[in-house]
Tab-separated table of C-alpha atoms and ligand atoms in Angstrom:
chain	number	residue	atom	x	y	z
A	1150	MET	CA	-4.418	27.636	-11.305
A	1151	ARG	CA	-2.399	25.750	-8.675
A	1152	LYS	CA	0.246	27.966	-7.103
A	1153	PRO	CA	3.557	26.111	-6.987
A	1154	PHE	CA	4.584	24.993	-3.516
A	1155	ILE	CA	8.210	24.279	-2.648
A	1156	ALA	CA	9.003	22.982	0.834
A	1157	GLY	CA	12.328	22.160	2.429
A	1158	ASN	CA	12.466	19.168	4.735
A	1159	TRP	CA	15.575	19.661	6.813
A	1160	LYS	CA	15.198	16.208	8.416
A	1161	MET	CA	17.526	15.627	11.411
A	1162	ASN	CA	20.029	18.271	10.334
A	1163	THR	CA	21.365	21.691	11.381
A	1164	ASP	CA	22.013	23.095	14.835
A	1165	ALA	CA	20.524	26.224	16.418
A	1166	ALA	CA	22.965	28.647	14.796
A	1167	GLY	CA	22.854	26.840	11.445
A	1168	ALA	CA	19.061	26.729	11.419
A	1169	ALA	CA	18.830	30.467	12.116
A	1170	ALA	CA	21.427	31.243	9.440
A	1171	LEU	CA	19.706	29.049	6.861
A	1172	ALA	CA	16.320	30.632	7.529
A	1173	SER	CA	17.694	34.180	7.501
A	1174	GLY	CA	19.589	33.471	4.292
A	1175	LEU	CA	16.411	32.262	2.609
A	1176	VAL	CA	14.448	35.283	3.797
A	1177	LYS	CA	17.006	37.520	2.150
A	1178	ALA	CA	17.393	35.472	-1.021
A	1179	LEU	CA	13.661	35.031	-1.606
A	1180	ALA	CA	12.383	38.461	-0.555
A	1181	GLU	CA	11.086	39.225	-4.052
A	1182	VAL	CA	9.332	35.901	-4.679
A	1183	THR	CA	5.542	36.080	-4.588
A	1184	THR	CA	4.472	33.501	-7.167
A	1185	VAL	CA	5.579	30.416	-5.239
A	1186	ASP	CA	4.516	29.225	-1.789
A	1187	VAL	CA	7.640	28.392	0.193
A	1188	ALA	CA	7.975	26.554	3.495
A	1189	VAL	CA	10.796	25.139	5.588
A	1190	CYS	CA	10.470	22.248	8.031
A	1191	PRO	CA	13.260	22.282	10.615
A	1192	PRO	CA	13.642	19.826	13.493
A	1193	PHE	CA	11.122	20.439	16.314
A	1194	VAL	CA	13.719	21.916	18.668
A	1195	TYR	CA	14.588	24.687	16.201
A	1196	LEU	CA	11.037	25.657	15.202
A	1197	GLN	CA	10.964	28.717	17.433
A	1198	THR	CA	14.419	29.854	16.350
A	1199	VAL	CA	13.409	29.527	12.716
A	1200	ALA	CA	10.009	31.161	13.329
A	1201	LYS	CA	11.848	34.200	14.656
A	1202	ALA	CA	14.126	34.318	11.603
A	1203	LEU	CA	11.137	34.010	9.231
A	1204	ASP	CA	9.041	36.629	11.013
A	1205	GLY	CA	7.688	39.171	8.532
A	1206	SER	CA	8.674	37.134	5.473
A	1207	ALA	CA	6.434	35.103	3.166
A	1208	ILE	CA	8.270	31.868	3.971
A	1209	GLN	CA	6.097	29.609	6.104
A	1210	LEU	CA	7.072	27.228	8.853
A	1211	GLY	CA	6.349	23.506	8.841
A	1212	ALA	CA	6.993	20.552	11.134
A	1213	GLN	CA	8.312	17.156	10.065
A	1214	ASP	CA	5.842	15.087	12.067
A	1215	VAL	CA	3.210	15.296	14.819
A	1216	TYR	CA	1.264	13.085	17.201
A	1217	PHE	CA	-2.506	12.862	16.844
A	1218	GLN	CA	-3.475	13.409	20.490
A	1219	ASN	CA	-3.982	16.941	21.822
A	1220	ASN	CA	-1.993	16.570	25.037
A	1221	GLY	CA	-1.377	14.189	27.892
A	1222	ALA	CA	0.894	11.291	28.781
A	1223	PHE	CA	2.602	10.702	25.418
A	1224	THR	CA	6.260	10.991	26.318
A	1225	GLY	CA	8.393	12.443	23.565
A	1226	GLU	CA	5.505	13.426	21.324
A	1227	ILE	CA	4.432	16.840	19.990
A	1228	SER	CA	0.822	17.922	19.356
A	1229	CYS	CA	-0.805	20.052	16.681
A	1230	ALA	CA	-1.640	22.665	19.318
A	1231	MET	CA	2.044	22.921	20.208
A	1232	LEU	CA	2.985	23.320	16.554
A	1233	LYS	CA	0.392	26.077	16.115
A	1234	ASP	CA	1.701	27.727	19.245
A	1235	VAL	CA	5.152	28.071	17.646
A	1236	CYS	CA	3.741	29.447	14.372
A	1237	CYS	CA	3.727	26.343	12.180
A	1238	LYS	CA	1.396	26.298	9.216
A	1239	TYR	CA	2.314	22.951	7.652
A	1240	VAL	CA	2.956	19.459	8.994
A	1241	ILE	CA	4.600	16.643	7.041
A	1242	VAL	CA	2.945	13.311	7.755
A	1243	GLY	CA	3.852	9.832	6.506
A	1244	HIS	CA	7.352	10.621	5.312
A	1245	SER	CA	9.029	7.466	3.997
A	1246	GLU	CA	11.664	7.658	6.714
A	1247	ARG	CA	8.894	7.488	9.312
A	1248	ARG	CA	7.126	4.689	7.442
A	1249	HIS	CA	10.209	2.555	6.813
A	1250	ILE	CA	12.707	3.449	9.547
A	1251	ILE	CA	10.383	4.276	12.450
A	1252	GLY	CA	7.702	1.822	11.312
A	1253	GLU	CA	4.603	4.010	11.042
A	1254	SER	CA	1.482	2.395	9.568
A	1255	ASP	CA	-1.065	3.873	7.186
A	1256	GLU	CA	-3.551	3.813	10.078
A	1257	LEU	CA	-1.315	5.923	12.320
A	1258	ILE	CA	-0.506	8.267	9.445
A	1259	ASN	CA	-4.237	8.686	8.787
A	1260	LYS	CA	-4.860	9.618	12.437
A	1261	LYS	CA	-2.087	12.166	12.239
A	1262	ALA	CA	-3.400	13.640	8.983
A	1263	ALA	CA	-6.905	13.904	10.459
A	1264	ALA	CA	-5.561	15.610	13.591
A	1265	VAL	CA	-3.560	18.103	11.543
A	1266	ILE	CA	-6.586	19.048	9.448
A	1267	ALA	CA	-8.892	19.253	12.462
A	1268	SER	CA	-6.453	21.598	14.186
A	1269	GLY	CA	-6.498	24.062	11.295
A	1270	LEU	CA	-2.988	23.227	10.117
A	1271	HIS	CA	-2.181	22.046	6.585
A	1272	VAL	CA	-0.928	18.507	6.049
A	1273	ILE	CA	1.689	17.377	3.526
A	1274	LEU	CA	0.897	13.683	3.140
A	1275	CYS	CA	3.889	11.759	1.774
A	1276	VAL	CA	3.494	8.620	-0.291
A	1277	GLY	CA	5.890	6.569	-2.389
A	1278	GLU	CA	6.967	3.093	-3.394
A	1279	LEU	CA	10.081	1.115	-2.507
A	1280	LEU	CA	12.478	0.096	-5.266
A	1281	GLU	CA	11.347	-3.542	-5.104
A	1282	GLU	CA	7.731	-2.448	-5.412
A	1283	ARG	CA	8.558	-0.406	-8.518
A	1284	GLU	CA	10.524	-3.280	-10.016
A	1285	ALA	CA	7.601	-5.614	-9.351
A	1286	GLY	CA	5.297	-3.248	-11.256
A	1287	LYS	CA	3.381	-2.330	-8.092
A	1288	THR	CA	4.057	1.424	-7.981
A	1289	LYS	CA	0.538	2.600	-8.755
A	1290	THR	CA	-1.140	0.064	-6.468
A	1291	VAL	CA	1.143	0.904	-3.538
A	1292	VAL	CA	0.855	4.668	-3.966
A	1293	ALA	CA	-2.920	4.553	-4.490
A	1294	GLU	CA	-3.315	2.493	-1.296
A	1295	GLN	CA	-1.213	4.969	0.676
A	1296	VAL	CA	-3.243	7.909	-0.635
A	1297	LYS	CA	-6.587	6.228	0.091
A	1298	LYS	CA	-5.606	5.026	3.549
A	1299	GLY	CA	-3.873	8.281	4.440
A	1300	LEU	CA	-6.953	10.288	3.477
A	1301	ALA	CA	-9.561	7.927	4.942
A	1302	GLY	CA	-12.351	10.025	6.450
A	1303	VAL	CA	-11.031	13.293	5.005
A	1304	THR	CA	-13.879	15.204	3.347
A	1305	ALA	CA	-13.845	17.095	0.044
A	1306	GLU	CA	-14.101	20.341	2.001
A	1307	GLN	CA	-11.082	19.391	4.127
A	1308	MET	CA	-8.972	18.708	1.042
A	1309	LYS	CA	-8.193	22.462	1.007
A	1310	SER	CA	-5.865	21.621	3.888
A	1311	VAL	CA	-4.039	18.818	2.090
A	1312	THR	CA	-0.969	18.639	-0.141
A	1313	ILE	CA	0.225	15.263	-1.398
A	1314	ALA	CA	3.960	14.635	-1.790
A	1315	TYR	CA	4.975	11.796	-4.080
A	1316	GLU	CA	8.401	10.650	-2.939
A	1317	PRO	CA	9.616	7.395	-4.479
A	1318	VAL	CA	11.716	5.850	-1.715
A	1319	TRP	CA	14.490	4.806	-4.110
A	1320	ALA	CA	14.960	8.444	-5.133
A	1321	ILE	CA	15.289	9.875	-1.623
A	1322	GLY	CA	18.811	10.882	-0.742
A	1323	THR	CA	20.244	8.702	-3.500
A	1324	GLY	CA	21.037	11.351	-6.098
A	1325	ARG	CA	18.834	9.379	-8.474
A	1326	ASN	CA	15.649	11.381	-9.031
A	1327	ALA	CA	12.591	9.992	-10.776
A	1328	THR	CA	12.623	11.024	-14.425
A	1329	PRO	CA	10.104	13.739	-15.297
A	1330	GLU	CA	8.078	11.033	-17.093
A	1331	GLN	CA	8.081	8.725	-14.073
A	1332	ALA	CA	7.018	11.566	-11.798
A	1333	GLN	CA	4.284	12.773	-14.140
A	1334	GLU	CA	2.884	9.263	-14.546
A	1335	VAL	CA	2.404	8.787	-10.799
A	1336	HIS	CA	1.222	12.354	-10.207
A	1337	ALA	CA	-1.431	11.945	-12.917
A	1338	MET	CA	-2.530	8.682	-11.314
A	1339	ILE	CA	-2.829	10.388	-7.924
A	1340	ARG	CA	-4.855	13.236	-9.421
A	1341	GLY	CA	-7.116	10.728	-11.129
A	1342	LEU	CA	-7.627	8.962	-7.819
A	1343	LEU	CA	-8.451	12.274	-6.103
A	1344	ALA	CA	-11.015	12.915	-8.843
A	1345	GLU	CA	-12.609	9.528	-8.142
A	1346	LEU	CA	-12.628	10.137	-4.406
A	1347	TYR	CA	-13.553	13.826	-4.317
A	1348	GLY	CA	-14.538	14.989	-7.803
A	1349	ASN	CA	-12.738	16.987	-10.458
A	1350	ALA	CA	-12.806	20.331	-8.684
A	1351	VAL	CA	-10.935	19.030	-5.640
A	1352	ALA	CA	-8.540	17.024	-7.814
A	1353	GLY	CA	-7.853	20.149	-9.855
A	1354	GLN	CA	-7.105	22.248	-6.783
A	1355	THR	CA	-4.958	19.834	-4.787
A	1356	ARG	CA	-1.241	20.361	-5.075
A	1357	ILE	CA	0.973	17.330	-5.612
A	1358	GLN	CA	4.667	17.804	-4.846
A	1359	TYR	CA	7.490	15.602	-6.052
A	1360	GLY	CA	10.335	14.670	-3.705
A	1361	GLY	CA	13.477	12.575	-4.121
A	1362	SER	CA	16.864	14.031	-5.105
A	1363	ALA	CA	15.248	17.227	-6.367
A	1364	LYS	CA	17.971	19.831	-6.926
A	1365	PRO	CA	18.616	23.007	-8.912
A	1366	ALA	CA	19.682	21.041	-12.003
A	1367	ASN	CA	16.453	19.015	-12.297
A	1368	THR	CA	13.929	21.530	-10.970
A	1369	ALA	CA	12.845	22.951	-14.316
A	1370	GLU	CA	12.319	19.588	-15.999
A	1371	LEU	CA	10.412	18.120	-13.064
A	1372	MET	CA	8.238	21.222	-12.684
A	1373	ALA	CA	7.490	21.312	-16.427
A	1374	ASN	CA	5.070	18.422	-15.947
A	1375	PRO	CA	1.396	19.387	-15.821
A	1376	ASP	CA	0.717	17.426	-12.620
A	1377	VAL	CA	3.885	18.331	-10.709
A	1378	ASP	CA	2.863	21.334	-8.600
A	1379	GLY	CA	5.876	21.672	-6.393
A	1380	LEU	CA	8.765	19.966	-4.685
A	1381	LEU	CA	9.525	18.550	-1.257
A	1382	VAL	CA	13.267	18.994	-1.012
A	1383	GLY	CA	15.623	17.227	1.373
A	1384	GLY	CA	19.380	17.601	0.922
A	1385	ALA	CA	19.246	20.582	-1.410
A	1386	SER	CA	17.105	22.522	1.083
A	1387	LEU	CA	20.049	22.702	3.495
A	1388	LYS	CA	21.943	25.185	1.325
A	1389	VAL	CA	20.581	28.687	0.855
A	1390	GLU	CA	21.954	28.929	-2.699
A	1391	ASP	CA	20.499	25.617	-3.831
A	1392	PHE	CA	17.060	25.968	-2.297
A	1393	ALA	CA	16.782	29.621	-3.351
A	1394	ALA	CA	17.859	28.696	-6.879
A	1395	MET	CA	15.114	26.052	-7.029
A	1396	VAL	CA	12.431	28.458	-5.837
A	1397	LYS	CA	13.597	31.128	-8.285
A	1398	THR	CA	13.595	28.633	-11.154
A	1399	VAL	CA	9.958	27.887	-10.402
A	1400	ALA	CA	9.072	31.556	-9.864
B	605	LIG	P1	16.287	14.360	-0.828
B	605	LIG	O1	15.887	15.621	-1.549
B	605	LIG	O2	17.475	14.521	0.062
B	605	LIG	O3	16.365	13.199	-1.747
B	605	LIG	O4	15.076	14.040	0.191
B	605	LIG	C1	13.786	14.098	-0.278
B	605	LIG	C2	12.860	14.013	0.868
B	605	LIG	O5	12.765	12.985	1.519
B	605	LIG	C3	12.099	15.208	1.222
B	605	LIG	O6	11.116	14.936	2.160
């Protein structure tokens, strides 16, 4: 019912030649895959290079962030219109590195999500608790708040343009993924919250990805959960063999 969706978040990695090679390698490796939606999110400066490499393939292009204004005096920022112009389909918003390193608030993330949806792009809204929040038993409260605030003002109709990514901060880049049970528990909570906010039909259609040390070896067990609809992959998305293996496992 929900088509699996695997996205690679390249973060601040690769260079022009490496980005092109990675994208071309994936195009080749995943040419036969039709049962999984696949996207890659390179750094802004390599979007056009990667778009060229992906041209004609089913792999979609995504950006790692965006600013909510259309254009104007916002030095260093990138708009939705610019992302559309270079063939992006997806935009990651609210990644934990932007929340906790750059200092983005739920309010800013909500403005970005709204701008992405209004522009016709598809938003991947990231949420996830810190280790101390999990240890204090606050995981569900924190994640529910982030989902509600991130989606404030988003209508049921607009939820077609939304994917949620649950990325526990303690699992990102640490090699320590959430267990399938931990992931399922939070994903089910998020889906329940979406049902409260938007009704069962929307909750049933919205894809919820897991992210945090996802790799070939844990893909099958994470994806076996009924509420895990895909993965948002960091480190393992930088190697053609690893990312392709993950997509093929799901396919
Ligand atoms: P890792 O897969 O490197 O843990 O990163 C996950 C992530 O943050 C994807 O957005």
